[in-house]
């Protein structure tokens, strides 16, 4: 079972990256985790003119190839003004031009967090609701509100017991026999 995990943020101090790192640490050893950094896929801002002139840049194909090589995805979304970060939206848009089915039929666990009480719930809802258009099977989702109140940066873990329980529950499908079985 190969899990591709990443934060949909290009911040080097990303709290969503911290959440993804912690979430993957909760998975059992049957799950082979690859942590991806979206900064490793540099791209110009999408433009149809640029696409017509020069085609789809290699980074977009490389991102799709990473997904193609995985059995499941774990994504944590940062929220900027109610939507995706520009960096992730741009990567997704370019990738979708090469293959509309960006998620390539994979089961996806979607997380999101922000410093505020909304916990990036808007971008999470948008991502969950649109996944089917990109051939994604969302198997669980969780918004972690008020990140700095609920995460211990020194230990690198969720300190709120109830949220920790919810996170473990959200991750369960990744070790669930049916999904793991489908994946191999
Ligand atoms: C331009 C901008 C817009 C933001 N808009 C929102 C927002 O709509 N909702 C929210 O909860 N947080 C918002 N924030 C705060 C982010 O949640 C916060 O910066 C968080 O750390 C981003 O996640 P990341 O650290 O994983 O990149 C915004 C931050 C920036 C810089």
PDB file of C-alpha atoms and ligand atoms in Angstrom:
ATOM      1  CA  UNK A   1       0.000   0.000   0.000  1.00  0.00           C
ATOM      2  CA  UNK A   2       1.746   3.154  -1.235  1.00  0.00           C
ATOM      3  CA  UNK A   3       0.435   6.419   0.156  1.00  0.00           C
ATOM      4  CA  UNK A   4       1.332   9.725  -1.429  1.00  0.00           C
ATOM      5  CA  UNK A   5       0.927  12.471   1.180  1.00  0.00           C
ATOM      6  CA  UNK A   6       1.263  16.216   0.810  1.00  0.00           C
ATOM      7  CA  UNK A   7       0.095  19.625   1.942  1.00  0.00           C
ATOM      8  CA  UNK A   8      -1.590  21.821  -0.648  1.00  0.00           C
ATOM      9  CA  UNK A   9       0.616  24.712   0.451  1.00  0.00           C
ATOM     10  CA  UNK A  10       3.973  26.038  -0.689  1.00  0.00           C
ATOM     11  CA  UNK A  11       4.906  27.488   2.709  1.00  0.00           C
ATOM     12  CA  UNK A  12       8.107  26.137   4.241  1.00  0.00           C
ATOM     13  CA  UNK A  13       6.398  26.576   7.646  1.00  0.00           C
ATOM     14  CA  UNK A  14       3.124  25.054   6.509  1.00  0.00           C
ATOM     15  CA  UNK A  15       0.842  23.960   9.339  1.00  0.00           C
ATOM     16  CA  UNK A  16      -0.861  21.618   6.865  1.00  0.00           C
ATOM     17  CA  UNK A  17       2.492  19.993   6.237  1.00  0.00           C
ATOM     18  CA  UNK A  18       2.892  19.576  10.003  1.00  0.00           C
ATOM     19  CA  UNK A  19      -0.547  17.961  10.110  1.00  0.00           C
ATOM     20  CA  UNK A  20       0.294  15.610   7.227  1.00  0.00           C
ATOM     21  CA  UNK A  21       3.587  14.641   8.879  1.00  0.00           C
ATOM     22  CA  UNK A  22       1.800  13.854  12.107  1.00  0.00           C
ATOM     23  CA  UNK A  23      -1.025  11.976  10.370  1.00  0.00           C
ATOM     24  CA  UNK A  24       1.416   9.740   8.500  1.00  0.00           C
ATOM     25  CA  UNK A  25       3.193   8.944  11.767  1.00  0.00           C
ATOM     26  CA  UNK A  26      -0.063   7.368  12.995  1.00  0.00           C
ATOM     27  CA  UNK A  27      -0.215   4.867  10.132  1.00  0.00           C
ATOM     28  CA  UNK A  28       0.965   1.331  10.617  1.00  0.00           C
ATOM     29  CA  UNK A  29       4.026  -0.051   8.893  1.00  0.00           C
ATOM     30  CA  UNK A  30       1.991  -1.749   6.153  1.00  0.00           C
ATOM     31  CA  UNK A  31       1.563   1.707   4.619  1.00  0.00           C
ATOM     32  CA  UNK A  32       4.541   2.905   2.602  1.00  0.00           C
ATOM     33  CA  UNK A  33       4.479   6.696   2.789  1.00  0.00           C
ATOM     34  CA  UNK A  34       5.947   9.122   0.288  1.00  0.00           C
ATOM     35  CA  UNK A  35       5.841  12.733   1.440  1.00  0.00           C
ATOM     36  CA  UNK A  36       5.702  15.135  -1.448  1.00  0.00           C
ATOM     37  CA  UNK A  37       6.445  18.880  -1.435  1.00  0.00           C
ATOM     38  CA  UNK A  38       4.527  20.845  -4.053  1.00  0.00           C
ATOM     39  CA  UNK A  39       7.512  23.210  -4.298  1.00  0.00           C
ATOM     40  CA  UNK A  40       9.252  20.412  -6.182  1.00  0.00           C
ATOM     41  CA  UNK A  41       6.880  21.052  -9.098  1.00  0.00           C
ATOM     42  CA  UNK A  42       7.642  24.627 -10.163  1.00  0.00           C
ATOM     43  CA  UNK A  43       5.315  25.972 -12.837  1.00  0.00           C
ATOM     44  CA  UNK A  44       4.504  29.284 -14.490  1.00  0.00           C
ATOM     45  CA  UNK A  45       1.049  30.670 -13.784  1.00  0.00           C
ATOM     46  CA  UNK A  46      -1.396  28.783 -15.965  1.00  0.00           C
ATOM     47  CA  UNK A  47      -2.403  30.535 -19.136  1.00  0.00           C
ATOM     48  CA  UNK A  48      -4.119  29.055 -22.163  1.00  0.00           C
ATOM     49  CA  UNK A  49      -1.806  31.150 -24.358  1.00  0.00           C
ATOM     50  CA  UNK A  50       1.256  29.641 -22.712  1.00  0.00           C
ATOM     51  CA  UNK A  51      -0.218  26.165 -23.071  1.00  0.00           C
ATOM     52  CA  UNK A  52      -0.823  26.735 -26.788  1.00  0.00           C
ATOM     53  CA  UNK A  53       2.675  28.146 -27.289  1.00  0.00           C
ATOM     54  CA  UNK A  54       4.739  25.738 -25.228  1.00  0.00           C
ATOM     55  CA  UNK A  55       2.508  22.864 -24.152  1.00  0.00           C
ATOM     56  CA  UNK A  56       2.146  21.469 -20.657  1.00  0.00           C
ATOM     57  CA  UNK A  57       5.327  21.800 -18.551  1.00  0.00           C
ATOM     58  CA  UNK A  58       7.137  18.692 -17.363  1.00  0.00           C
ATOM     59  CA  UNK A  59       6.381  19.416 -13.681  1.00  0.00           C
ATOM     60  CA  UNK A  60       2.662  18.861 -14.287  1.00  0.00           C
ATOM     61  CA  UNK A  61       3.380  15.479 -15.863  1.00  0.00           C
ATOM     62  CA  UNK A  62       5.733  14.600 -12.996  1.00  0.00           C
ATOM     63  CA  UNK A  63       3.048  15.419 -10.439  1.00  0.00           C
ATOM     64  CA  UNK A  64       0.556  13.181 -12.258  1.00  0.00           C
ATOM     65  CA  UNK A  65       3.161  10.420 -12.437  1.00  0.00           C
ATOM     66  CA  UNK A  66       3.603  10.587  -8.659  1.00  0.00           C
ATOM     67  CA  UNK A  67      -0.146  10.087  -8.245  1.00  0.00           C
ATOM     68  CA  UNK A  68      -0.129   7.271 -10.815  1.00  0.00           C
ATOM     69  CA  UNK A  69       2.501   5.469  -8.752  1.00  0.00           C
ATOM     70  CA  UNK A  70       0.430   5.612  -5.554  1.00  0.00           C
ATOM     71  CA  UNK A  71      -2.407   3.498  -4.190  1.00  0.00           C
ATOM     72  CA  UNK A  72      -3.979   6.248  -2.098  1.00  0.00           C
ATOM     73  CA  UNK A  73      -3.616   9.950  -1.361  1.00  0.00           C
ATOM     74  CA  UNK A  74      -3.530  12.011   1.833  1.00  0.00           C
ATOM     75  CA  UNK A  75      -3.863  15.742   1.181  1.00  0.00           C
ATOM     76  CA  UNK A  76      -4.116  18.591   3.688  1.00  0.00           C
ATOM     77  CA  UNK A  77      -5.425  21.832   2.250  1.00  0.00           C
ATOM     78  CA  UNK A  78      -4.368  25.304   3.282  1.00  0.00           C
ATOM     79  CA  UNK A  79      -7.054  27.940   2.818  1.00  0.00           C
ATOM     80  CA  UNK A  80      -6.422  31.338   1.280  1.00  0.00           C
ATOM     81  CA  UNK A  81      -9.440  33.622   1.102  1.00  0.00           C
ATOM     82  CA  UNK A  82     -11.833  30.718   1.206  1.00  0.00           C
ATOM     83  CA  UNK A  83     -10.146  28.736  -1.560  1.00  0.00           C
ATOM     84  CA  UNK A  84      -7.013  26.815  -2.489  1.00  0.00           C
ATOM     85  CA  UNK A  85      -3.594  28.409  -2.281  1.00  0.00           C
ATOM     86  CA  UNK A  86      -2.521  29.811  -5.628  1.00  0.00           C
ATOM     87  CA  UNK A  87       0.435  27.420  -5.691  1.00  0.00           C
ATOM     88  CA  UNK A  88      -1.728  24.309  -5.401  1.00  0.00           C
ATOM     89  CA  UNK A  89      -4.499  25.579  -7.675  1.00  0.00           C
ATOM     90  CA  UNK A  90      -1.905  26.332 -10.320  1.00  0.00           C
ATOM     91  CA  UNK A  91      -0.351  22.867 -10.032  1.00  0.00           C
ATOM     92  CA  UNK A  92      -3.797  21.254 -10.131  1.00  0.00           C
ATOM     93  CA  UNK A  93      -4.892  23.343 -13.116  1.00  0.00           C
ATOM     94  CA  UNK A  94      -1.801  22.464 -15.140  1.00  0.00           C
ATOM     95  CA  UNK A  95      -2.119  18.783 -14.179  1.00  0.00           C
ATOM     96  CA  UNK A  96      -5.793  18.761 -15.171  1.00  0.00           C
ATOM     97  CA  UNK A  97      -4.849  19.953 -18.660  1.00  0.00           C
ATOM     98  CA  UNK A  98      -2.765  16.806 -19.138  1.00  0.00           C
ATOM     99  CA  UNK A  99      -5.288  14.514 -17.447  1.00  0.00           C
ATOM    100  CA  UNK A 100      -8.666  15.740 -16.244  1.00  0.00           C
ATOM    101  CA  UNK A 101      -8.774  12.705 -13.907  1.00  0.00           C
ATOM    102  CA  UNK A 102      -6.061  14.168 -11.701  1.00  0.00           C
ATOM    103  CA  UNK A 103      -6.733  11.772  -8.785  1.00  0.00           C
ATOM    104  CA  UNK A 104      -6.730   8.817 -11.180  1.00  0.00           C
ATOM    105  CA  UNK A 105      -9.379   6.818  -9.317  1.00  0.00           C
ATOM    106  CA  UNK A 106      -7.489   6.738  -6.031  1.00  0.00           C
ATOM    107  CA  UNK A 107      -9.031   6.771  -2.574  1.00  0.00           C
ATOM    108  CA  UNK A 108      -8.266  10.126  -0.975  1.00  0.00           C
ATOM    109  CA  UNK A 109      -8.266  11.228   2.652  1.00  0.00           C
ATOM    110  CA  UNK A 110      -8.657  15.002   2.750  1.00  0.00           C
ATOM    111  CA  UNK A 111      -7.589  17.099   5.717  1.00  0.00           C
ATOM    112  CA  UNK A 112      -7.399  20.842   6.266  1.00  0.00           C
ATOM    113  CA  UNK A 113      -6.314  23.159   9.025  1.00  0.00           C
ATOM    114  CA  UNK A 114      -5.913  26.843   9.722  1.00  0.00           C
ATOM    115  CA  UNK A 115      -5.186  29.016  12.767  1.00  0.00           C
ATOM    116  CA  UNK A 116      -8.839  30.102  12.904  1.00  0.00           C
ATOM    117  CA  UNK A 117     -11.917  28.309  14.203  1.00  0.00           C
ATOM    118  CA  UNK A 118     -13.092  27.550  10.663  1.00  0.00           C
ATOM    119  CA  UNK A 119     -10.179  25.137  10.198  1.00  0.00           C
ATOM    120  CA  UNK A 120      -9.994  25.793   6.438  1.00  0.00           C
ATOM    121  CA  UNK A 121     -13.432  24.206   6.165  1.00  0.00           C
ATOM    122  CA  UNK A 122     -14.327  26.115   2.999  1.00  0.00           C
ATOM    123  CA  UNK A 123     -11.466  24.786   0.933  1.00  0.00           C
ATOM    124  CA  UNK A 124     -11.990  21.337   2.395  1.00  0.00           C
ATOM    125  CA  UNK A 125     -15.667  21.321   1.367  1.00  0.00           C
ATOM    126  CA  UNK A 126     -14.800  22.564  -2.096  1.00  0.00           C
ATOM    127  CA  UNK A 127     -12.160  19.843  -2.468  1.00  0.00           C
ATOM    128  CA  UNK A 128     -14.444  17.075  -1.207  1.00  0.00           C
ATOM    129  CA  UNK A 129     -17.367  18.191  -3.370  1.00  0.00           C
ATOM    130  CA  UNK A 130     -15.343  18.509  -6.561  1.00  0.00           C
ATOM    131  CA  UNK A 131     -13.215  15.342  -6.193  1.00  0.00           C
ATOM    132  CA  UNK A 132     -15.597  13.196  -8.243  1.00  0.00           C
ATOM    133  CA  UNK A 133     -15.076  15.423 -11.270  1.00  0.00           C
ATOM    134  CA  UNK A 134     -11.384  14.537 -11.138  1.00  0.00           C
ATOM    135  CA  UNK A 135     -11.864  10.814 -10.504  1.00  0.00           C
ATOM    136  CA  UNK A 136     -11.118  10.994  -6.790  1.00  0.00           C
ATOM    137  CA  UNK A 137     -12.843   8.744  -4.232  1.00  0.00           C
ATOM    138  CA  UNK A 138     -12.924  10.701  -0.976  1.00  0.00           C
ATOM    139  CA  UNK A 139     -12.969   8.092   1.782  1.00  0.00           C
ATOM    140  CA  UNK A 140     -12.703  10.479   4.747  1.00  0.00           C
ATOM    141  CA  UNK A 141     -12.228  14.158   5.475  1.00  0.00           C
ATOM    142  CA  UNK A 142     -11.424  16.192   8.571  1.00  0.00           C
ATOM    143  CA  UNK A 143     -10.974  19.857   9.324  1.00  0.00           C
ATOM    144  CA  UNK A 144      -8.750  20.677  12.297  1.00  0.00           C
ATOM    145  CA  UNK A 145      -9.787  24.079  13.678  1.00  0.00           C
ATOM    146  CA  UNK A 146      -7.603  26.528  15.637  1.00  0.00           C
ATOM    147  CA  UNK A 147      -4.401  24.694  14.788  1.00  0.00           C
ATOM    148  CA  UNK A 148      -2.198  26.428  17.346  1.00  0.00           C
ATOM    149  CA  UNK A 149      -4.597  25.549  20.183  1.00  0.00           C
ATOM    150  CA  UNK A 150      -4.828  21.913  19.162  1.00  0.00           C
ATOM    151  CA  UNK A 151      -1.323  21.036  17.991  1.00  0.00           C
ATOM    152  CA  UNK A 152       1.807  20.810  20.112  1.00  0.00           C
ATOM    153  CA  UNK A 153       4.674  22.038  17.890  1.00  0.00           C
ATOM    154  CA  UNK A 154       7.371  20.683  20.230  1.00  0.00           C
ATOM    155  CA  UNK A 155       5.974  17.162  20.108  1.00  0.00           C
ATOM    156  CA  UNK A 156       4.733  17.581  16.519  1.00  0.00           C
ATOM    157  CA  UNK A 157       1.382  16.102  17.422  1.00  0.00           C
ATOM    158  CA  UNK A 158      -2.290  16.907  17.901  1.00  0.00           C
ATOM    159  CA  UNK A 159      -2.727  17.684  21.588  1.00  0.00           C
ATOM    160  CA  UNK A 160      -6.529  17.690  21.602  1.00  0.00           C
ATOM    161  CA  UNK A 161      -7.592  14.133  22.403  1.00  0.00           C
ATOM    162  CA  UNK A 162     -10.946  14.345  20.615  1.00  0.00           C
ATOM    163  CA  UNK A 163      -9.367  15.704  17.417  1.00  0.00           C
ATOM    164  CA  UNK A 164      -6.691  13.047  17.645  1.00  0.00           C
ATOM    165  CA  UNK A 165      -9.442  10.406  17.803  1.00  0.00           C
ATOM    166  CA  UNK A 166     -11.181  11.963  14.792  1.00  0.00           C
ATOM    167  CA  UNK A 167      -7.926  11.983  12.869  1.00  0.00           C
ATOM    168  CA  UNK A 168      -7.249   8.314  13.611  1.00  0.00           C
ATOM    169  CA  UNK A 169     -10.782   7.540  12.456  1.00  0.00           C
ATOM    170  CA  UNK A 170     -10.276   9.543   9.238  1.00  0.00           C
ATOM    171  CA  UNK A 171      -7.100   7.570   8.533  1.00  0.00           C
ATOM    172  CA  UNK A 172      -8.715   4.184   9.121  1.00  0.00           C
ATOM    173  CA  UNK A 173      -9.795   3.686   5.489  1.00  0.00           C
ATOM    174  CA  UNK A 174      -6.126   3.742   4.477  1.00  0.00           C
ATOM    175  CA  UNK A 175      -5.491   0.536   6.353  1.00  0.00           C
ATOM    176  CA  UNK A 176      -8.957  -0.837   5.714  1.00  0.00           C
ATOM    177  CA  UNK A 177      -8.671  -4.212   4.001  1.00  0.00           C
ATOM    178  CA  UNK A 178     -11.050  -3.324   1.181  1.00  0.00           C
ATOM    179  CA  UNK A 179      -9.117  -0.232   0.074  1.00  0.00           C
ATOM    180  CA  UNK A 180      -5.711  -1.762   0.705  1.00  0.00           C
ATOM    181  CA  UNK A 181      -6.903  -4.839  -1.182  1.00  0.00           C
ATOM    182  CA  UNK A 182      -8.171  -2.765  -4.106  1.00  0.00           C
ATOM    183  CA  UNK A 183      -4.910  -0.912  -4.194  1.00  0.00           C
ATOM    184  CA  UNK A 184      -2.584  -3.869  -4.640  1.00  0.00           C
TER     185      UNK A 184
HETATM  186  C1  LIG B   1      -3.670  35.441   1.544  1.00  0.00           C
HETATM  187  C2  LIG B   1      -4.145  34.659   2.736  1.00  0.00           C
HETATM  188  C3  LIG B   1      -5.486  34.373   2.854  1.00  0.00           C
HETATM  189  C4  LIG B   1      -5.941  33.609   3.933  1.00  0.00           C
HETATM  190  N1  LIG B   1      -7.261  33.270   3.989  1.00  0.00           N
HETATM  191  C5  LIG B   1      -7.689  32.420   4.935  1.00  0.00           C
HETATM  192  C6  LIG B   1      -9.024  31.926   4.908  1.00  0.00           C
HETATM  193  O1  LIG B   1      -9.805  32.234   4.042  1.00  0.00           O
HETATM  194  N2  LIG B   1      -9.401  31.075   5.872  1.00  0.00           N
HETATM  195  C7  LIG B   1      -8.535  30.642   6.851  1.00  0.00           C
HETATM  196  O2  LIG B   1      -8.934  29.852   7.698  1.00  0.00           O
HETATM  197  N3  LIG B   1      -7.254  31.094   6.904  1.00  0.00           N
HETATM  198  C8  LIG B   1      -6.817  31.965   5.965  1.00  0.00           C
HETATM  199  N4  LIG B   1      -5.507  32.407   5.975  1.00  0.00           N
HETATM  200  C9  LIG B   1      -4.612  31.965   7.046  1.00  0.00           C
HETATM  201  C10 LIG B   1      -4.036  30.594   6.699  1.00  0.00           C
HETATM  202  O3  LIG B   1      -4.951  29.619   7.142  1.00  0.00           O
HETATM  203  C11 LIG B   1      -2.687  30.417   7.391  1.00  0.00           C
HETATM  204  O4  LIG B   1      -1.743  31.294   6.792  1.00  0.00           O
HETATM  205  C12 LIG B   1      -2.202  28.984   7.328  1.00  0.00           C
HETATM  206  O5  LIG B   1      -0.953  28.924   7.988  1.00  0.00           O
HETATM  207  C13 LIG B   1      -2.067  28.503   5.883  1.00  0.00           C
HETATM  208  O6  LIG B   1      -1.750  27.139   5.866  1.00  0.00           O
HETATM  209  P1  LIG B   1      -0.251  26.630   5.621  1.00  0.00           P
HETATM  210  O7  LIG B   1       0.560  27.104   6.817  1.00  0.00           O
HETATM  211  O8  LIG B   1      -0.364  25.158   5.559  1.00  0.00           O
HETATM  212  O9  LIG B   1       0.244  27.248   4.357  1.00  0.00           O
HETATM  213  C14 LIG B   1      -5.028  33.166   4.915  1.00  0.00           C
HETATM  214  C15 LIG B   1      -3.668  33.490   4.784  1.00  0.00           C
HETATM  215  C16 LIG B   1      -3.234  34.203   3.710  1.00  0.00           C
HETATM  216  C17 LIG B   1      -1.752  34.520   3.573  1.00  0.00           C
END
